Structures are given as structure tokens and as C-alpha cells.
């Protein structure tokens, strides 16, 4: 057989195989080897046959435009909803406006094997997503408690104990601790009452006062204990405790009450959880760069119009139901037919939000002495400064260390605004570091900044609550349109997971 024909055969098979799965490529290779000693005419016959069959297979691989349920958003809520639907034997198709999956679940990696979270840092142990991760065999770890080391009036109170109660005994004196225990027991009882429906009027009335004022006026806590409550909780709702209602402050505190809940992290980075979910769902069931602009609901189904942000090609997707699993303010980008009810519009427009900003700081390995106490790391540390919460990233032994700063509230809003340039932000952070750890700036080799949308985290202002009638309206479907995402439930990824369970359960119960 002449060399020219062999060369042409190799090129054609490589082109044809480029779109095939590995198993099919191996089959093609085996067939080619088997018949290499055959006549040239038979080789040409093989090429033509493969061309027709492989082109046919390529045509049939068109991505789907319909499903039982369309899901807008590939964050934790959307991915969880698709997981539960697949488990129930239903088809789902996710439309995501960005080029990546996971929403706030993002892990940055660096040369040398270091990595740290860009977004969501932990999953609380009562998060329904953890059951999904167990099913998908995603390994998790627990490195610290709900309370963290913190600074108060310039002094570090390191968390080196085995439990929250032991830590509190190292922070508060006998009288302060007794008052704290009485208050904490009261908070636990109030949280238990939050599980009742409808809520008692005396609880609903707490929407009208701020968490800060309510604590200061009714808690009986010492100034130090009040600061502990503020510093530990504000990063959770990413704004000042003056800006959220007391009712929602009670809901937030249950993560810290008593022994507290354990935060969990995915081994190797939380992004691995999103990737595992996507693999289970099927990557052909997730369409990226799809900006949903219209949702039309009829008696028999829904039509969702999306624009591909790469080529601005518009397509229509169809299903029986649609789940919006995006922050509520994103619903203002979508035209609904019929339009959203006045009550739902008011709920969206009156909800507030907190702000996050992340900085990854690469430092000399010897800098670990700054956050080591009696030979043990005391990270994470609540700083109550522009540094926010100082978490530890992951790096190779002997390599540079990596710190992860989760900045929230007013400082995050300032850094996100782009009024300050990167050099000014870096100097603000270095100045704050030197205030806590004199001389630390000499250890810093590089800072990388990651900005969030200005309304990244759900919160409810004074006069509103996740428990009020407006919020409840968003937890009910409007026809065939369901609303999910953490903004419909609470400020955490717990809310994203819970909302997915809520909407899927409702859809599965509908007879049509």
C-alpha cells in the first residue's frame, strides 16, 4: 500500500475521530490496523463507510432544547435541583449566564499547587447539600468550629480549644459567661419558635428593630460579649448588624448557639463539589453563556428565551416547568409573561443584600509564625478591620503560604466600587496587617483580588424578614414558574440547598 494513501487515511481518520468518545476512537484505530495489509480499494471503502456513520452520529449529538424542567442558574441551588430531578427520573436542562458552573462556589489555583476559595468558604453541617456530596462520594473535612479566633480592642482571643463552650470560658469572665448562657438559651428557644407557622405576632414584631439595637437593649450581655456576637455574625450576612432585622439575627445565631454547627469543606477545594454535580447531571444538560431574557408560562408549559452571549444567537427552550435559581435582583433582567405579581415584585425590590470581596495573599512560608499560637494555627481569625476574616489557603509543604481574606460589609463595598486602584487596596490591606502583625508586610509576595456583584449576599433590612408574607410569596410558584436560590431562604448555601428541595418536591407532587 503506497505511503500517500496511508497518510491520507491517517488524516481522515483523525478528523473523523475528533468528535468521538475514546472507546470509538480505539475501535477505529483497531479497524485501521486490521486492514492495513488489505487492498487500497478496501481501505477507501472503510473511509467512506466511517465518514457516513460518524457524520450521522455528529448530527444526532445536537444539544437538547427541551426537558421536563428548565432551570435558570447553575449555582448550588440549580445544580441541586437538577440532581434531585434526575434522581426522581425527570429530565432537567440548566441555562447559566456565566461561563462557569457553581455560582459562588469557586476555587482559585496557583503555580506550585496552592489553592484557596474565591467564593463560598464552607458548608454548615446541617446543609442538605452534604447528603448529595455523600451520595456522590465527594470527600469533606472539618477543620474548625463555628466560632473563630477574634480581635477585641486590639487583643487576639485565639481559638485553641476543642469546643465553643471551652472557647467562651477563655474569653468571658464568670459573670459575663453566666449572662451569655442565659441569653443563648433564650435565643435557642426563639429559634425553635421560628419553625412554627404562622409565627407569633410578638416574633414578627422583631422585624421592626435592628439586630444591633435589640441586642444592646434586651440581651444583658457585657460589651465584650456583644462584640463577640457582632464580629462572629456579621461576615455571615455580609453587612452591619445595624442593617438587618432582629428577627433575622435570631435566625443567623443558631449556627453559633450552644456547641455550634461545624463548617465543612471539600477536600481539594469546594469547586470539586460543583464539578461532581455537573458530571452526575450530565454536562450536555448544562448550557453556559445563556442569558435568559424571557419566561412565558401557559396552562400546558413554559417557553424560555435565552441569548448566547458568545454569538448573540437567540433560542427558545421548552419544558413543563421552570425554576429560577438566581439571586432575586437578577429576576429584574427577565421579562415574564404573565408578569410577576405585585406582591412578588415588592418582595424583590425591598430585599437588601450584603457585599463580599476576596483577596488571596501569597506570603513567605516563615510568616506562619504570625498566626501560630503555642505551635498551633489559630486561623480563621475575625479581625473587625479591612482584612475581614483571615482564612488559610492550601499550599505544598515548604512552599509559599497562602492566606484568604474574606472582606464583607462597608470595606467590601469600597473595594468592589473600583474607586480605589489595586495599589491603594493592597496598601490598605498591608496597613491593616501591620496593625495586627507588625512587620508582616515584608513577608507578602503577591496579592490577587476577586470582586463580587455588589449585591452578592441575601439579607433583609429592618422592616423586612425571610419570615414575612412577602418572602413567603416567593416560596410559592406563580403558575409553572418556581423561585429558588439562597435569596428565597436565608443568607447561606443552606438556603440554596433547601430551596432546591422545596421546588423539586412541589413539582413532583403536581399531577401534570
Short mmCIF file of C-alpha atoms in Angstrom, two decimals:
data_model
loop_
_atom_site.label_atom_id
_atom_site.label_comp_id
_atom_site.label_asym_id
_atom_site.label_seq_id
_atom_site.Cartn_x
_atom_site.Cartn_y
_atom_site.Cartn_z
CA UNK A 1 0.00 0.00 0.00
CA UNK A 2 1.56 3.36 -1.00
CA UNK A 3 2.61 5.94 1.62
CA UNK A 4 0.42 8.71 0.21
CA UNK A 5 -2.75 6.67 0.76
CA UNK A 6 -1.65 5.79 4.28
CA UNK A 7 -1.05 9.48 5.03
CA UNK A 8 -4.47 10.45 3.67
CA UNK A 9 -6.11 7.63 5.67
CA UNK A 10 -4.43 8.83 8.85
CA UNK A 11 -5.57 12.42 8.31
CA UNK A 12 -9.16 11.44 7.51
CA UNK A 13 -9.49 9.14 10.49
CA UNK A 14 -8.02 11.77 12.82
CA UNK A 15 -10.55 14.32 11.56
CA UNK A 16 -13.46 11.90 11.86
CA UNK A 17 -12.41 10.72 15.30
CA UNK A 18 -12.01 14.20 16.78
CA UNK A 19 -15.62 14.30 17.91
CA UNK A 20 -15.85 10.70 19.12
CA UNK A 21 -15.62 9.22 22.55
CA UNK A 22 -12.39 7.41 23.44
CA UNK A 23 -13.94 3.94 23.02
CA UNK A 24 -14.98 4.68 19.45
CA UNK A 25 -11.55 6.12 18.62
CA UNK A 26 -9.96 2.91 19.81
CA UNK A 27 -12.31 0.89 17.63
CA UNK A 28 -11.40 3.00 14.58
CA UNK A 29 -7.69 2.51 15.32
CA UNK A 30 -8.13 -1.25 15.66
CA UNK A 31 -10.04 -1.48 12.38
CA UNK A 32 -7.36 0.52 10.58
CA UNK A 33 -4.58 -1.72 11.87
CA UNK A 34 -6.51 -4.86 10.98
CA UNK A 35 -6.94 -3.91 7.35
CA UNK A 36 -3.63 -2.16 6.67
CA UNK A 37 -2.48 -5.21 4.66
CA UNK A 38 -5.68 -5.24 2.58
CA UNK A 39 -6.02 -3.68 -0.86
CA UNK A 40 -6.19 0.10 -1.43
CA UNK A 41 -9.75 -0.24 -2.73
CA UNK A 42 -10.91 -1.85 0.52
CA UNK A 43 -9.22 0.93 2.57
CA UNK A 44 -11.09 3.58 0.62
CA UNK A 45 -14.34 1.69 1.24
CA UNK A 46 -13.60 1.76 5.00
CA UNK A 47 -13.00 5.53 4.91
CA UNK A 48 -16.27 6.23 3.11
CA UNK A 49 -18.26 4.00 5.46
CA UNK A 50 -16.77 5.64 8.54
CA UNK A 51 -17.38 9.11 7.12
CA UNK A 52 -21.08 8.48 6.65
CA UNK A 53 -21.60 6.81 10.03
CA UNK A 54 -19.59 9.33 12.02
CA UNK A 55 -21.22 12.33 10.38
CA UNK A 56 -24.58 10.81 11.18
CA UNK A 57 -23.52 10.41 14.81
CA UNK A 58 -22.33 14.03 14.90
CA UNK A 59 -25.71 15.32 13.64
CA UNK A 60 -27.58 13.34 16.30
CA UNK A 61 -25.43 14.90 19.08
CA UNK A 62 -27.25 18.26 18.95
CA UNK A 63 -27.77 19.62 22.50
CA UNK A 64 -31.35 19.37 23.76
CA UNK A 65 -33.75 22.33 23.65
CA UNK A 66 -36.41 20.85 25.92
CA UNK A 67 -36.78 18.94 29.19
CA UNK A 68 -39.30 18.23 31.90
CA UNK A 69 -37.89 21.20 33.85
CA UNK A 70 -35.79 24.17 32.78
CA UNK A 71 -33.51 25.62 35.46
CA UNK A 72 -32.16 29.16 35.23
CA UNK A 73 -28.81 29.30 37.03
CA UNK A 74 -26.05 26.71 37.62
CA UNK A 75 -25.21 27.68 41.18
CA UNK A 76 -25.62 25.30 44.11
CA UNK A 77 -29.41 25.69 44.03
CA UNK A 78 -29.75 24.98 40.31
CA UNK A 79 -27.30 22.07 40.38
CA UNK A 80 -29.02 20.57 43.44
CA UNK A 81 -32.45 20.87 41.82
CA UNK A 82 -31.17 19.10 38.69
CA UNK A 83 -29.64 16.38 40.89
CA UNK A 84 -32.93 15.74 42.72
CA UNK A 85 -34.92 15.76 39.46
CA UNK A 86 -32.59 13.23 37.85
CA UNK A 87 -32.85 11.02 40.93
CA UNK A 88 -36.64 11.17 40.51
CA UNK A 89 -36.43 10.17 36.84
CA UNK A 90 -37.11 13.64 35.41
CA UNK A 91 -35.06 15.47 32.81
CA UNK A 92 -33.66 18.91 33.53
CA UNK A 93 -31.80 21.46 31.43
CA UNK A 94 -29.80 24.23 33.11
CA UNK A 95 -29.26 27.61 31.47
CA UNK A 96 -26.38 29.57 33.04
CA UNK A 97 -25.49 33.13 32.05
CA UNK A 98 -21.78 32.89 33.01
CA UNK A 99 -19.04 30.70 31.51
CA UNK A 100 -18.71 28.58 34.64
CA UNK A 101 -20.83 26.45 36.94
CA UNK A 102 -21.18 26.67 40.71
CA UNK A 103 -22.21 30.28 41.28
CA UNK A 104 -20.29 31.42 44.36
CA UNK A 105 -18.55 28.02 44.57
CA UNK A 106 -15.18 28.84 43.04
CA UNK A 107 -11.66 27.73 43.91
CA UNK A 108 -8.57 29.54 42.61
CA UNK A 109 -5.38 27.55 41.98
CA UNK A 110 -1.84 28.88 41.73
CA UNK A 111 1.55 27.69 40.43
CA UNK A 112 3.12 25.28 42.85
CA UNK A 113 -0.13 23.57 43.79
CA UNK A 114 -1.57 26.21 46.15
CA UNK A 115 -5.32 26.90 46.13
CA UNK A 116 -7.93 28.86 48.08
CA UNK A 117 -11.63 29.59 47.83
CA UNK A 118 -12.72 32.59 45.79
CA UNK A 119 -16.30 32.25 46.90
CA UNK A 120 -18.17 30.04 49.33
CA UNK A 121 -15.75 29.03 52.08
CA UNK A 122 -17.70 26.31 53.91
CA UNK A 123 -20.86 24.22 54.10
CA UNK A 124 -22.54 24.10 57.50
CA UNK A 125 -23.06 20.55 58.78
CA UNK A 126 -26.88 20.84 58.53
CA UNK A 127 -26.74 21.81 54.84
CA UNK A 128 -28.85 19.38 52.75
CA UNK A 129 -26.12 19.54 50.08
CA UNK A 130 -23.88 17.42 52.30
CA UNK A 131 -26.17 14.42 51.73
CA UNK A 132 -25.73 14.94 47.99
CA UNK A 133 -21.96 15.08 48.41
CA UNK A 134 -22.02 11.83 50.38
CA UNK A 135 -24.03 10.17 47.61
CA UNK A 136 -21.50 11.38 45.03
CA UNK A 137 -18.57 10.25 47.20
CA UNK A 138 -17.16 13.78 47.50
CA UNK A 139 -14.64 13.80 50.39
CA UNK A 140 -15.10 16.53 53.01
CA UNK A 141 -13.14 17.77 56.01
CA UNK A 142 -13.90 19.74 59.18
CA UNK A 143 -11.02 21.91 60.35
CA UNK A 144 -12.61 24.36 62.81
CA UNK A 145 -15.74 25.27 64.77
CA UNK A 146 -18.46 27.85 64.13
CA UNK A 147 -16.72 30.31 66.45
CA UNK A 148 -13.32 31.65 65.39
CA UNK A 149 -10.40 33.48 66.91
CA UNK A 150 -11.12 37.22 67.03
CA UNK A 151 -9.67 40.59 67.93
CA UNK A 152 -11.30 42.75 70.59
CA UNK A 153 -9.80 46.15 71.43
CA UNK A 154 -6.55 45.14 69.76
CA UNK A 155 -6.17 41.86 71.65
CA UNK A 156 -6.33 38.47 69.96
CA UNK A 157 -8.52 35.83 71.57
CA UNK A 158 -7.21 32.63 69.94
CA UNK A 159 -9.46 29.63 69.45
CA UNK A 160 -7.27 26.71 70.50
CA UNK A 161 -9.93 24.82 72.47
CA UNK A 162 -11.96 21.80 71.41
CA UNK A 163 -15.42 23.38 71.60
CA UNK A 164 -17.33 26.65 71.60
CA UNK A 165 -18.15 26.48 75.36
CA UNK A 166 -14.46 26.00 76.21
CA UNK A 167 -13.52 28.93 73.98
CA UNK A 168 -16.11 31.16 75.66
CA UNK A 169 -14.65 30.34 79.07
CA UNK A 170 -11.33 31.70 77.84
CA UNK A 171 -12.92 34.92 76.57
CA UNK A 172 -15.55 35.87 79.18
CA UNK A 173 -15.26 36.14 82.96
CA UNK A 174 -17.62 34.25 85.28
CA UNK A 175 -20.37 36.90 85.39
CA UNK A 176 -20.14 37.59 81.64
CA UNK A 177 -20.35 33.89 80.86
CA UNK A 178 -23.41 33.39 83.08
CA UNK A 179 -25.24 36.25 81.36
CA UNK A 180 -24.21 34.85 77.99
CA UNK A 181 -25.58 31.38 78.80
CA UNK A 182 -28.96 32.83 79.82
CA UNK A 183 -29.13 34.88 76.64
CA UNK A 184 -28.02 31.98 74.43
CA UNK A 185 -30.73 29.73 75.92
CA UNK A 186 -33.30 32.42 75.14
CA UNK A 187 -32.02 32.63 71.54
CA UNK A 188 -32.31 28.86 71.16
CA UNK A 189 -35.94 28.96 72.29
CA UNK A 190 -36.74 31.85 69.94
CA UNK A 191 -35.17 29.94 67.05
CA UNK A 192 -37.30 26.92 67.91
CA UNK A 193 -40.37 29.16 67.66
CA UNK A 194 -39.25 30.28 64.19
CA UNK A 195 -40.02 26.77 62.96
CA UNK A 196 -43.74 27.28 63.75
CA UNK A 197 -46.24 28.58 61.20
CA UNK A 198 -47.69 31.10 61.40
CA UNK A 199 -45.18 32.97 63.54
CA UNK A 200 -46.46 34.56 66.76
CA UNK A 201 -47.12 38.29 66.46
CA UNK A 202 -44.54 39.08 69.14
CA UNK A 203 -41.87 37.43 67.00
CA UNK A 204 -42.96 39.14 63.79
CA UNK A 205 -42.74 42.47 65.61
CA UNK A 206 -38.97 41.97 65.85
CA UNK A 207 -38.76 42.84 62.15
CA UNK A 208 -39.18 46.47 63.16
CA UNK A 209 -35.94 46.78 65.14
CA UNK A 210 -32.34 46.14 64.16
CA UNK A 211 -30.41 43.16 65.46
CA UNK A 212 -27.86 45.56 66.97
CA UNK A 213 -30.38 47.67 68.89
CA UNK A 214 -32.26 44.60 70.10
CA UNK A 215 -29.06 43.03 71.46
CA UNK A 216 -27.95 46.23 73.15
CA UNK A 217 -31.35 46.92 74.73
CA UNK A 218 -32.52 43.45 75.77
CA UNK A 219 -29.67 40.91 75.89
CA UNK A 220 -27.98 41.76 79.19
CA UNK A 221 -24.66 40.87 77.56
CA UNK A 222 -21.44 42.64 78.51
CA UNK A 223 -19.83 44.94 75.92
CA UNK A 224 -17.23 42.25 75.16
CA UNK A 225 -19.92 39.56 74.67
CA UNK A 226 -21.92 41.90 72.42
CA UNK A 227 -18.82 42.47 70.29
CA UNK A 228 -18.29 38.71 70.10
CA UNK A 229 -21.83 38.31 68.73
CA UNK A 230 -21.35 41.12 66.23
CA UNK A 231 -17.89 40.08 64.99
CA UNK A 232 -18.84 36.41 64.63
CA UNK A 233 -22.16 37.01 62.82
CA UNK A 234 -21.56 40.00 60.52
CA UNK A 235 -19.49 38.02 57.98
CA UNK A 236 -22.46 35.64 57.63
CA UNK A 237 -24.87 38.28 56.30
CA UNK A 238 -22.04 40.47 54.93
CA UNK A 239 -23.34 43.77 56.25
CA UNK A 240 -23.66 45.68 59.52
CA UNK A 241 -25.85 44.21 62.25
CA UNK A 242 -27.49 47.65 62.30
CA UNK A 243 -28.88 46.89 58.83
CA UNK A 244 -30.68 43.60 59.46
CA UNK A 245 -33.79 42.94 61.50
CA UNK A 246 -33.65 41.30 64.92
CA UNK A 247 -35.83 38.50 63.60
CA UNK A 248 -33.21 37.56 61.03
CA UNK A 249 -30.43 37.97 63.57
CA UNK A 250 -32.11 35.26 65.65
CA UNK A 251 -32.15 33.00 62.60
CA UNK A 252 -28.44 33.60 62.00
CA UNK A 253 -27.42 32.91 65.58
CA UNK A 254 -28.45 29.25 65.53
CA UNK A 255 -25.19 28.44 63.69
CA UNK A 256 -23.32 29.53 66.83
CA UNK A 257 -25.73 28.66 69.64
CA UNK A 258 -24.73 26.04 72.20
CA UNK A 259 -21.96 23.88 70.78
CA UNK A 260 -22.44 25.49 67.38
CA UNK A 261 -22.51 23.82 63.99
CA UNK A 262 -19.37 22.53 62.32
CA UNK A 263 -18.37 24.11 58.98
CA UNK A 264 -17.24 21.60 56.35
CA UNK A 265 -15.02 21.98 53.33
CA UNK A 266 -14.47 19.85 50.24
CA UNK A 267 -11.04 18.24 50.20
CA UNK A 268 -9.07 19.87 47.39
CA UNK A 269 -11.44 22.85 47.06
CA UNK A 270 -15.19 23.38 47.07
CA UNK A 271 -15.25 23.70 43.29
CA UNK A 272 -14.82 19.93 43.13
CA UNK A 273 -18.34 19.57 44.51
CA UNK A 274 -19.79 21.66 41.67
CA UNK A 275 -17.80 19.64 39.12
CA UNK A 276 -19.01 16.34 40.58
CA UNK A 277 -22.62 17.55 40.46
CA UNK A 278 -22.20 18.60 36.83
CA UNK A 279 -20.80 15.19 35.89
CA UNK A 280 -23.71 13.43 37.59
CA UNK A 281 -26.29 15.69 35.92
CA UNK A 282 -24.56 15.37 32.55
CA UNK A 283 -22.63 18.23 31.04
CA UNK A 284 -24.87 18.06 27.97
CA UNK A 285 -27.69 19.15 30.31
CA UNK A 286 -25.91 22.40 31.23
CA UNK A 287 -25.74 25.27 28.74
CA UNK A 288 -23.28 28.04 29.64
CA UNK A 289 -23.26 31.69 28.50
CA UNK A 290 -27.05 31.62 28.17
CA UNK A 291 -28.65 34.91 29.24
CA UNK A 292 -32.33 34.26 29.91
CA UNK A 293 -34.40 37.25 28.81
CA UNK A 294 -38.00 35.98 28.65
CA UNK A 295 -40.06 33.41 30.52
CA UNK A 296 -43.52 32.70 29.14
CA UNK A 297 -45.85 30.43 31.09
CA UNK A 298 -49.03 28.85 29.75
CA UNK A 299 -51.51 26.32 31.09
CA UNK A 300 -49.56 23.48 29.48
CA UNK A 301 -45.91 24.50 29.78
CA UNK A 302 -43.22 27.18 29.67
CA UNK A 303 -41.10 28.79 26.99
CA UNK A 304 -37.77 30.30 27.99
CA UNK A 305 -35.88 32.59 25.63
CA UNK A 306 -32.12 32.84 26.08
CA UNK A 307 -29.39 34.67 24.21
CA UNK A 308 -26.00 33.05 23.76
CA UNK A 309 -23.53 35.68 24.99
CA UNK A 310 -20.84 34.39 22.66
CA UNK A 311 -22.66 34.84 19.36
CA UNK A 312 -25.90 36.62 20.44
CA UNK A 313 -27.94 33.85 18.89
CA UNK A 314 -31.36 33.61 20.50
CA UNK A 315 -33.02 30.27 21.16
CA UNK A 316 -36.27 29.12 22.71
CA UNK A 317 -36.28 26.28 25.24
CA UNK A 318 -39.44 24.44 26.32
CA UNK A 319 -40.47 22.46 29.39
CA UNK A 320 -43.38 21.73 31.68
CA UNK A 321 -41.92 23.90 34.46
CA UNK A 322 -39.14 26.42 35.03
CA UNK A 323 -37.10 27.05 38.17
CA UNK A 324 -35.30 30.35 38.58
CA UNK A 325 -32.30 29.58 40.80
CA UNK A 326 -30.65 33.00 40.69
CA UNK A 327 -30.39 35.99 43.06
CA UNK A 328 -33.73 37.75 43.22
CA UNK A 329 -32.40 41.00 41.80
CA UNK A 330 -31.48 39.06 38.62
CA UNK A 331 -35.19 38.49 38.05
CA UNK A 332 -35.35 42.16 37.03
CA UNK A 333 -33.37 41.16 33.90
CA UNK A 334 -36.16 38.81 32.78
CA UNK A 335 -39.50 39.67 31.13
CA UNK A 336 -42.23 37.41 32.47
CA UNK A 337 -45.46 36.54 30.68
CA UNK A 338 -47.72 36.85 32.56
CA UNK A 339 -45.81 39.43 34.58
CA UNK A 340 -44.87 38.72 38.18
CA UNK A 341 -47.48 39.52 40.80
CA UNK A 342 -47.30 42.88 42.58
CA UNK A 343 -46.51 41.11 45.85
CA UNK A 344 -43.56 39.23 44.34
CA UNK A 345 -42.25 42.41 42.71
CA UNK A 346 -42.39 44.20 46.05
CA UNK A 347 -40.57 41.31 47.74
CA UNK A 348 -37.77 41.54 45.17
CA UNK A 349 -37.47 45.30 45.24
CA UNK A 350 -37.42 45.68 49.04
CA UNK A 351 -34.90 42.95 49.83
CA UNK A 352 -31.40 44.16 50.69
CA UNK A 353 -28.05 42.45 50.25
CA UNK A 354 -24.58 42.18 51.72
CA UNK A 355 -21.22 42.61 49.98
CA UNK A 356 -18.15 40.35 49.73
CA UNK A 357 -14.63 40.91 48.38
CA UNK A 358 -11.85 38.31 48.39
CA UNK A 359 -8.08 38.78 48.46
CA UNK A 360 -5.59 35.92 48.23
CA UNK A 361 -2.24 36.80 49.80
CA UNK A 362 0.86 34.76 48.95
CA UNK A 363 3.49 35.08 51.67
CA UNK A 364 6.81 33.58 52.64
CA UNK A 365 6.35 30.27 54.43
CA UNK A 366 8.08 31.64 57.55
CA UNK A 367 5.20 34.11 58.01
CA UNK A 368 3.17 31.29 59.55
CA UNK A 369 4.54 32.41 62.91
CA UNK A 370 2.16 35.38 62.78
CA UNK A 371 -0.93 33.16 63.01
CA UNK A 372 0.55 30.41 65.18
CA UNK A 373 -0.17 30.25 68.91
CA UNK A 374 1.59 27.70 71.10
CA UNK A 375 2.62 25.84 67.95
CA UNK A 376 -0.93 25.71 66.56
CA UNK A 377 -2.60 27.71 63.80
CA UNK A 378 -5.42 29.90 65.13
CA UNK A 379 -6.93 30.59 61.70
CA UNK A 380 -9.56 31.61 60.81
CA UNK A 381 -9.37 34.97 62.60
CA UNK A 382 -12.13 37.61 62.71
CA UNK A 383 -10.27 40.92 62.51
CA UNK A 384 -13.01 43.58 62.53
CA UNK A 385 -10.84 45.52 60.06
CA UNK A 386 -10.42 45.82 56.27
CA UNK A 387 -8.87 42.32 56.40
CA UNK A 388 -12.26 40.79 57.21
CA UNK A 389 -11.88 37.10 58.07
CA UNK A 390 -8.40 35.63 57.59
CA UNK A 391 -8.64 32.04 56.37
CA UNK A 392 -5.78 29.73 55.49
CA UNK A 393 -5.41 28.50 51.94
CA UNK A 394 -3.80 25.21 50.92
CA UNK A 395 -0.18 25.04 49.77
CA UNK A 396 2.55 22.46 49.33
CA UNK A 397 4.84 21.76 52.33
CA UNK A 398 7.85 24.03 52.19
CA UNK A 399 6.27 26.33 49.59
CA UNK A 400 4.86 29.82 49.99
CA UNK A 401 1.87 30.08 52.32
CA UNK A 402 -1.48 31.36 51.05
CA UNK A 403 -3.98 33.40 53.06
CA UNK A 404 -7.57 34.00 52.01
CA UNK A 405 -9.19 37.27 53.13
CA UNK A 406 -12.99 37.32 53.08
CA UNK A 407 -13.87 41.01 53.35
CA UNK A 408 -17.50 41.98 53.89
CA UNK A 409 -19.76 44.97 54.53
CA UNK A 410 -18.58 48.55 54.01
CA UNK A 411 -14.96 47.59 53.26
CA UNK A 412 -16.11 45.12 50.59
CA UNK A 413 -18.37 47.76 49.05
CA UNK A 414 -15.42 50.17 48.93
CA UNK A 415 -13.05 47.66 47.33
CA UNK A 416 -15.69 46.47 44.86
CA UNK A 417 -16.53 50.01 43.74
CA UNK A 418 -13.22 50.36 41.81
CA UNK A 419 -12.84 53.89 43.19
CA UNK A 420 -9.57 52.62 44.67
CA UNK A 421 -6.94 51.16 42.32
CA UNK A 422 -5.23 47.81 43.13
CA UNK A 423 -2.20 49.54 44.68
CA UNK A 424 -4.44 51.50 47.06
CA UNK A 425 -6.35 48.35 48.04
CA UNK A 426 -3.10 46.48 48.64
CA UNK A 427 -1.76 49.31 50.80
CA UNK A 428 -4.99 49.40 52.85
CA UNK A 429 -4.66 45.67 53.49
CA UNK A 430 -0.95 45.85 54.30
CA UNK A 431 -1.57 48.70 56.76
CA UNK A 432 -4.28 46.62 58.46
CA UNK A 433 -1.95 43.58 58.57
CA UNK A 434 0.83 45.62 60.18
CA UNK A 435 -1.58 46.87 62.83
CA UNK A 436 -2.28 43.30 63.93
CA UNK A 437 1.04 41.72 62.95
CA UNK A 438 3.85 44.34 62.94
CA UNK A 439 6.34 43.70 60.14
CA UNK A 440 4.06 41.33 58.25
CA UNK A 441 4.20 43.30 55.00
CA UNK A 442 7.81 42.23 54.42
CA UNK A 443 6.55 38.65 54.03
CA UNK A 444 4.00 39.46 51.30
CA UNK A 445 4.93 38.41 47.76
CA UNK A 446 1.67 38.86 45.84
CA UNK A 447 -2.00 39.74 46.28
CA UNK A 448 -4.81 38.65 43.95
CA UNK A 449 -8.23 40.31 44.17
CA UNK A 450 -11.64 38.85 43.34
CA UNK A 451 -14.72 41.04 43.23
CA UNK A 452 -18.35 40.02 43.66
CA UNK A 453 -21.54 41.57 42.45
CA UNK A 454 -22.40 44.48 44.81
CA UNK A 455 -25.49 42.56 45.99
CA UNK A 456 -23.83 39.19 46.43
CA UNK A 457 -25.38 38.01 49.69
CA UNK A 458 -29.04 37.91 50.67
CA UNK A 459 -30.12 39.93 53.69
CA UNK A 460 -33.34 41.52 54.90
CA UNK A 461 -33.42 45.12 56.16
CA UNK A 462 -35.21 46.40 59.23
CA UNK A 463 -38.92 46.14 58.43
CA UNK A 464 -38.43 43.00 56.32
CA UNK A 465 -37.60 39.37 57.09
CA UNK A 466 -37.17 35.99 55.46
CA UNK A 467 -40.22 35.03 57.53
CA UNK A 468 -42.62 37.76 56.36
CA UNK A 469 -45.52 37.46 53.91
CA UNK A 470 -43.54 38.96 51.03
CA UNK A 471 -40.80 36.33 51.36
CA UNK A 472 -43.43 33.62 51.63
CA UNK A 473 -44.94 34.73 48.32
CA UNK A 474 -41.64 33.93 46.61
CA UNK A 475 -41.60 30.43 48.06
CA UNK A 476 -44.82 29.69 46.21
CA UNK A 477 -44.91 29.10 42.45
CA UNK A 478 -46.54 31.52 40.08
CA UNK A 479 -48.21 29.09 37.72
CA UNK A 480 -45.44 26.94 36.30
CA UNK A 481 -42.65 29.26 37.46
CA UNK A 482 -40.78 28.36 40.66
CA UNK A 483 -38.36 30.57 42.59
CA UNK A 484 -35.29 29.05 44.28
CA UNK A 485 -31.85 30.15 45.41
CA UNK A 486 -30.49 31.29 48.76
CA UNK A 487 -32.21 34.67 48.33
CA UNK A 488 -35.55 32.93 48.85
CA UNK A 489 -34.50 31.29 52.13
CA UNK A 490 -31.50 32.71 54.01
CA UNK A 491 -28.01 34.17 53.63
CA UNK A 492 -26.19 30.84 53.33
CA UNK A 493 -25.68 27.97 50.94
CA UNK A 494 -28.11 26.17 53.25
CA UNK A 495 -30.84 28.28 51.70
CA UNK A 496 -29.76 27.32 48.19
CA UNK A 497 -29.98 23.62 49.04
CA UNK A 498 -33.25 23.92 50.95
CA UNK A 499 -34.89 25.87 48.14
CA UNK A 500 -33.93 23.14 45.65
CA UNK A 501 -35.62 20.52 47.82
CA UNK A 502 -38.70 22.72 48.19
CA UNK A 503 -39.28 23.36 44.48
CA UNK A 504 -38.49 19.81 43.32
CA UNK A 505 -40.84 18.32 45.92
CA UNK A 506 -43.62 20.62 44.74
CA UNK A 507 -43.03 19.83 41.07
CA UNK A 508 -43.02 16.08 41.70
CA UNK A 509 -46.31 16.34 43.56
CA UNK A 510 -48.07 18.02 40.64
CA UNK A 511 -50.03 15.55 38.53
CA UNK A 512 -49.25 17.03 35.12
#
